């Protein structure tokens, strides 16, 4: 059981706002904020390199904490400044050629799809869309059928940004493995709210961010790359940390996933994100997952009982992201009204996932994303505001 009172006491933001924007950027717990402050204070008082030296143990713990969280090895983890660049460092390094095929899904995140478009123009590969099943998630049987000799990559999003859908990542992993196709998972919205295990999922590459359900600082992210496939990716950028200049005309890439890292980085953020992972693991990922699902389900139920409100979430099993619209009111106006009342939600616009919005003919939706520190009182309060809106 999660001790909600203790958790909320360690989340000062809870006293000020009703925070349903955890898919945007969550509220940091006190130990995370303390870690950030500790490193920044050291940078101010003794110097940046010296502060880094003091933080050595915490910096090393970044890799072991993430390895523990994801069931990976520490040398399969890289710190990267956000999820988009983490994903890019892998994707832009793949050897994709004219005629190759990349499989993705309608729910794919905009930044990833933009990268598919950009790289397919440059390299000449084709983009295939796996159809959805009756729940709106990836149709795993169709995925199995559409893989051909030219299929080089399956790249999908675990929990899309624009709704409650949870794609069947592990089932897709089995298909990828069966065909020997590289499998890349955008886990930006799932790590921190779902118990994500890279071995169980069977992905080769996984990316995520710090600020969302992990409750870490902004401007932080991470990348997992399975050891066995490291050499299939040529990092799109190298520097004197990710590679060693061994002779005038030669270099060697660093071992493990650290070849994808920048040398210069936000040390306080790295330590803060490590602390966020440590915190989440103490609370327990299975407990977090269960509570988030329960809170989101009761929020969906309360919202769907309100006249004029339509909940748009797809999926068989649903995430903590709740999206809806209300007849006759622009979603942006709802979000502004909420903000005036100290309630944080965001708006999911078509540009976040154009294929999905177009297929479902959706307007911009209000996105209310719950986390385990939220309460039933808060979902009730929010539903009442919506009733009156
Ligand atoms: C937010 C998000 C991203 C981008 O994360 P950044 O840390 O902002 O780069 C990628 N994919 C999905 C599904 C997201 O929701």
Coordinates of C-alpha atoms in Angstrom, one line a residue, residues 3-339:
X3 CA 1.3 5.9 2.2
X4 CA -0.5 8.8 0.4
X5 CA -0.3 11.2 3.3
X6 CA 3.4 10.8 3.5
X7 CA 3.8 11.0 -0.3
X8 CA 1.7 14.2 -0.4
X9 CA 3.6 15.7 2.5
X10 CA 6.8 15.1 0.4
X11 CA 5.1 16.8 -2.6
X12 CA 4.8 20.5 -1.7
X13 CA 3.1 21.3 -5.0
X14 CA 0.0 19.3 -3.8
X15 CA -0.8 22.0 -1.3
X16 CA -0.9 24.7 -4.0
X17 CA -2.4 23.1 -7.0
X18 CA -4.6 20.2 -8.2
X19 CA -2.1 18.7 -10.6
X20 CA -3.5 16.7 -13.4
X21 CA -0.7 17.5 -15.8
X22 CA 1.6 14.6 -15.0
X23 CA 1.9 13.6 -18.7
X24 CA 3.1 17.2 -19.3
X25 CA 5.4 17.6 -16.3
X26 CA 4.7 16.2 -12.9
X27 CA 5.4 17.6 -9.4
X28 CA 8.8 16.8 -8.0
X29 CA 9.1 15.0 -4.6
X30 CA 11.2 16.8 -2.0
X31 CA 14.2 14.4 -2.2
X32 CA 14.5 15.2 -5.9
X33 CA 14.3 18.9 -5.4
X34 CA 16.9 18.6 -2.5
X35 CA 19.3 16.7 -4.8
X36 CA 19.0 19.3 -7.5
X37 CA 19.6 22.1 -4.9
X38 CA 22.5 20.3 -3.4
X39 CA 24.4 20.0 -6.7
X40 CA 23.6 23.6 -7.7
X41 CA 24.7 24.9 -4.3
X42 CA 28.0 23.0 -4.7
X43 CA 28.4 24.4 -8.2
X44 CA 27.9 27.9 -6.8
X45 CA 30.2 27.4 -3.8
X46 CA 33.1 25.2 -4.9
X47 CA 32.9 25.2 -8.7
X48 CA 31.2 23.1 -11.4
X49 CA 33.9 20.3 -11.9
X50 CA 34.4 20.1 -8.1
X51 CA 30.7 19.8 -7.6
X52 CA 30.6 17.0 -10.1
X53 CA 33.4 15.2 -8.2
X54 CA 31.4 15.5 -5.0
X55 CA 28.4 14.0 -6.8
X56 CA 30.3 11.0 -8.3
X57 CA 28.4 8.4 -6.3
X58 CA 25.1 9.8 -7.3
X59 CA 26.2 10.1 -10.9
X60 CA 27.2 6.4 -10.9
X61 CA 23.9 5.6 -9.2
X62 CA 22.1 7.0 -12.2
X63 CA 23.0 3.9 -14.2
X64 CA 22.4 1.4 -11.5
X65 CA 19.0 2.9 -10.5
X66 CA 17.8 2.9 -14.1
X67 CA 19.1 -0.6 -14.6
X68 CA 17.1 -1.7 -11.6
X69 CA 14.0 0.2 -12.8
X70 CA 14.0 -1.2 -16.3
X71 CA 15.6 -4.6 -15.7
X72 CA 18.7 -3.7 -17.8
X73 CA 22.4 -3.6 -17.3
X74 CA 24.0 -0.3 -16.1
X75 CA 26.1 -0.1 -19.3
X76 CA 22.9 -0.2 -21.4
X77 CA 21.8 3.1 -20.0
X78 CA 22.7 6.6 -21.3
X79 CA 21.7 10.0 -19.8
X80 CA 20.4 12.3 -22.5
X81 CA 18.9 15.7 -22.2
X82 CA 15.3 14.7 -23.2
X83 CA 13.4 11.8 -24.6
X84 CA 13.3 13.2 -28.1
X85 CA 17.1 13.4 -28.4
X86 CA 17.5 10.0 -26.7
X87 CA 15.2 8.5 -29.4
X88 CA 17.0 10.5 -32.1
X89 CA 20.4 9.3 -31.0
X90 CA 19.3 5.8 -31.8
X91 CA 17.0 6.3 -34.8
X92 CA 19.3 8.7 -36.7
X93 CA 22.2 6.2 -36.3
X94 CA 20.4 3.2 -38.0
X95 CA 21.6 1.9 -41.3
X96 CA 18.3 2.3 -43.3
X97 CA 18.5 2.1 -47.1
X98 CA 16.3 2.6 -50.1
X99 CA 13.5 0.1 -50.2
X100 CA 13.8 -0.8 -46.5
X101 CA 10.6 -0.7 -44.5
X102 CA 9.9 0.8 -41.1
X103 CA 6.7 -0.1 -39.3
X104 CA 4.9 2.3 -36.9
X105 CA 1.4 3.0 -35.8
X106 CA -1.2 5.8 -36.1
X107 CA -0.7 6.7 -32.4
X108 CA 3.0 7.5 -33.0
X109 CA 4.3 10.7 -31.4
X110 CA 4.8 13.7 -33.7
X111 CA 8.5 14.2 -33.2
X112 CA 9.2 10.5 -34.0
X113 CA 7.0 10.7 -37.1
X114 CA 8.7 13.9 -38.3
X115 CA 12.0 12.0 -38.0
X116 CA 10.6 9.2 -40.1
X117 CA 9.5 11.7 -42.7
X118 CA 12.9 13.5 -42.7
X119 CA 15.0 10.3 -42.8
X120 CA 12.8 8.6 -45.4
X121 CA 13.3 11.5 -47.7
X122 CA 17.0 11.3 -47.2
X123 CA 17.5 7.6 -47.2
X124 CA 14.5 6.3 -49.3
X125 CA 13.0 3.8 -46.9
X126 CA 9.2 3.3 -46.7
X127 CA 6.9 3.8 -43.7
X128 CA 4.3 1.2 -43.1
X129 CA 1.4 1.7 -40.6
X130 CA 0.3 -1.3 -38.6
X131 CA -3.5 -1.2 -38.3
X132 CA -5.4 -0.9 -35.0
X133 CA -7.5 -3.7 -33.5
X134 CA -11.0 -3.2 -32.1
X135 CA -9.6 -1.5 -29.0
X136 CA -7.6 1.0 -31.0
X137 CA -4.2 -0.5 -30.1
X138 CA -1.7 -2.1 -32.4
X139 CA -3.1 -5.2 -34.0
X140 CA -0.4 -7.7 -33.1
X141 CA -1.6 -10.4 -35.6
X142 CA -1.6 -7.8 -38.4
X143 CA 1.9 -6.8 -37.3
X144 CA 3.1 -10.4 -37.6
X145 CA 1.6 -10.6 -41.1
X146 CA 3.0 -7.4 -42.5
X147 CA 6.6 -8.0 -41.7
X148 CA 8.6 -8.8 -44.9
X149 CA 12.2 -9.3 -45.8
X150 CA 12.7 -5.6 -46.2
X151 CA 11.3 -4.7 -42.8
X152 CA 14.2 -3.3 -40.8
X153 CA 12.5 -1.7 -37.8
X154 CA 9.4 -1.6 -35.6
X155 CA 9.2 1.7 -33.9
X156 CA 6.1 2.4 -31.7
X157 CA 5.0 4.4 -28.7
X158 CA 4.1 2.5 -25.6
X159 CA 1.7 5.0 -24.1
X160 CA 0.8 7.8 -26.6
X161 CA 0.7 11.3 -25.4
X162 CA -2.9 11.9 -26.6
X163 CA -4.9 9.5 -24.5
X164 CA -5.4 6.4 -22.3
X165 CA -4.1 3.9 -24.8
X166 CA -1.4 1.4 -23.7
X167 CA 0.0 -0.4 -26.7
X168 CA 0.7 -4.1 -26.3
X169 CA 4.4 -3.6 -26.2
X170 CA 5.4 -7.1 -25.0
X171 CA 3.2 -8.8 -27.6
X172 CA 4.8 -6.6 -30.3
X173 CA 8.2 -7.6 -28.8
X174 CA 7.4 -11.3 -29.4
X175 CA 6.6 -10.6 -33.0
X176 CA 9.8 -8.5 -33.5
X177 CA 11.9 -11.3 -32.0
X178 CA 10.2 -14.0 -34.1
X179 CA 11.2 -12.1 -37.3
X180 CA 14.5 -10.8 -36.0
X181 CA 13.5 -7.2 -36.6
X182 CA 14.9 -4.3 -34.5
X183 CA 12.3 -3.0 -32.1
X184 CA 12.4 0.5 -30.7
X185 CA 9.9 1.7 -28.0
X186 CA 9.1 5.3 -27.1
X187 CA 8.3 4.8 -23.4
X188 CA 8.2 8.5 -22.5
X189 CA 4.7 8.3 -21.0
X190 CA 5.0 4.8 -19.5
X191 CA 8.2 4.7 -17.5
X192 CA 7.2 5.9 -14.0
X193 CA 3.5 5.0 -14.2
X194 CA 3.8 1.4 -15.5
X195 CA 6.2 -1.3 -14.4
X196 CA 8.3 -1.3 -17.5
X197 CA 10.7 -4.3 -18.0
X198 CA 12.8 -4.3 -21.1
X199 CA 13.4 -8.0 -21.0
X200 CA 9.7 -8.8 -20.6
X201 CA 8.9 -6.3 -23.4
X202 CA 11.7 -7.5 -25.6
X203 CA 12.6 -4.1 -27.0
X204 CA 16.1 -3.3 -28.3
X205 CA 15.9 0.4 -27.8
X206 CA 13.8 2.4 -25.3
X207 CA 13.7 6.1 -24.6
X208 CA 12.1 8.2 -21.9
X209 CA 12.0 11.6 -20.1
X210 CA 12.6 12.7 -16.6
X211 CA 9.9 15.3 -16.0
X212 CA 6.7 13.2 -16.7
X213 CA 5.6 10.2 -14.7
X214 CA 9.1 9.8 -13.2
X215 CA 8.7 13.1 -11.4
X216 CA 12.2 14.2 -12.2
X217 CA 13.5 17.6 -13.3
X218 CA 12.8 19.2 -16.7
X219 CA 15.6 18.9 -19.3
X220 CA 16.5 15.3 -18.4
X221 CA 16.0 12.0 -20.2
X222 CA 17.4 8.6 -20.8
X223 CA 18.1 5.9 -23.4
X224 CA 18.3 2.2 -23.1
X225 CA 20.1 0.2 -25.8
X226 CA 20.4 -3.5 -25.6
X227 CA 24.1 -4.6 -25.5
X228 CA 23.7 -7.1 -28.4
X229 CA 22.5 -4.5 -30.9
X230 CA 24.9 -1.7 -30.0
X231 CA 26.9 -2.1 -33.2
X232 CA 23.9 -1.8 -35.4
X233 CA 23.7 1.9 -34.5
X234 CA 26.4 4.4 -35.5
X235 CA 25.9 7.4 -33.2
X236 CA 24.9 10.4 -35.3
X237 CA 27.2 12.6 -33.1
X238 CA 30.4 11.7 -31.3
X239 CA 32.4 13.8 -28.8
X240 CA 35.5 13.2 -26.7
X241 CA 33.5 11.3 -24.1
X242 CA 31.4 9.1 -26.4
X243 CA 34.5 8.3 -28.4
X244 CA 38.3 8.3 -27.8
X245 CA 40.6 9.9 -30.4
X246 CA 43.1 7.1 -30.5
X247 CA 45.3 8.2 -33.4
X248 CA 45.5 11.1 -35.8
X249 CA 43.1 9.4 -38.2
X250 CA 41.2 7.1 -35.9
X251 CA 38.8 6.9 -33.0
X252 CA 37.1 4.3 -30.9
X253 CA 33.5 4.5 -29.6
X254 CA 33.0 4.2 -25.9
X255 CA 31.8 0.9 -24.5
X256 CA 28.1 0.5 -23.9
X257 CA 25.3 3.0 -24.2
X258 CA 27.5 5.9 -23.0
X259 CA 28.6 6.3 -26.7
X260 CA 25.2 8.1 -27.1
X261 CA 25.8 10.6 -24.3
X262 CA 27.1 14.2 -24.4
X263 CA 30.1 14.9 -22.4
X264 CA 28.7 18.2 -21.1
X265 CA 25.5 17.8 -19.3
X266 CA 23.2 19.1 -16.6
X267 CA 24.8 17.4 -13.6
X268 CA 22.2 18.5 -11.1
X269 CA 19.5 17.2 -13.4
X270 CA 21.2 13.9 -13.8
X271 CA 21.4 13.5 -10.0
X272 CA 17.9 14.8 -9.6
X273 CA 16.6 12.2 -12.1
X274 CA 18.5 9.5 -10.4
X275 CA 16.8 10.5 -7.1
X276 CA 13.5 10.4 -8.9
X277 CA 14.0 6.9 -10.0
X278 CA 15.2 5.9 -6.5
X279 CA 12.0 7.5 -5.1
X280 CA 9.7 5.7 -7.6
X281 CA 11.3 2.4 -6.9
X282 CA 10.8 2.9 -3.1
X283 CA 7.1 3.7 -3.7
X284 CA 7.0 0.6 -5.9
X285 CA 6.2 0.5 -9.6
X286 CA 3.5 -2.2 -9.3
X287 CA 1.8 -0.1 -6.6
X288 CA 2.1 3.0 -8.7
X289 CA 0.7 1.3 -11.7
X290 CA -2.3 0.0 -9.8
X291 CA -3.2 3.3 -8.2
X292 CA -2.8 5.3 -11.4
X293 CA -5.1 2.9 -13.2
X294 CA -7.7 3.1 -10.5
X295 CA -7.7 6.9 -10.2
X296 CA -7.9 7.3 -14.0
X297 CA -10.7 4.8 -14.2
X298 CA -12.8 6.7 -11.6
X299 CA -12.0 10.0 -13.3
X300 CA -13.2 8.6 -16.7
X301 CA -16.3 7.3 -15.1
X302 CA -17.1 10.6 -13.3
X303 CA -16.5 12.6 -16.6
X304 CA -18.6 10.3 -18.7
X305 CA -21.6 10.9 -16.5
X306 CA -21.5 14.7 -17.2
X307 CA -23.9 15.9 -19.9
X308 CA -22.0 16.9 -23.0
X309 CA -18.7 15.4 -22.0
X310 CA -17.1 12.8 -24.2
X311 CA -14.1 10.8 -23.1
X312 CA -11.9 9.7 -26.0
X313 CA -9.5 7.2 -24.6
X314 CA -8.8 4.1 -26.6
X315 CA -7.2 0.8 -25.4
X316 CA -8.0 -2.4 -23.7
X317 CA -6.0 -1.6 -20.6
X318 CA -5.8 2.2 -20.0
X319 CA -3.1 4.5 -18.7
X320 CA -3.3 7.5 -16.4
X321 CA -3.9 9.9 -19.3
X322 CA -7.5 10.9 -19.6
X323 CA -8.6 12.9 -22.7
X324 CA -12.0 14.4 -23.3
X325 CA -14.0 17.2 -24.9
X326 CA -17.1 19.1 -23.8
X327 CA -19.8 20.1 -26.3
X328 CA -19.8 23.7 -27.2
X329 CA -16.6 24.7 -25.3
X330 CA -13.2 24.8 -26.8
X331 CA -10.7 22.6 -24.9
X332 CA -8.3 25.5 -24.5
X333 CA -11.0 27.5 -22.7
X334 CA -11.6 24.6 -20.4
X335 CA -7.9 24.4 -19.6
X336 CA -7.8 28.2 -18.9
X337 CA -10.8 28.0 -16.7
X338 CA -9.1 25.2 -14.7
X339 CA -5.9 27.2 -14.5

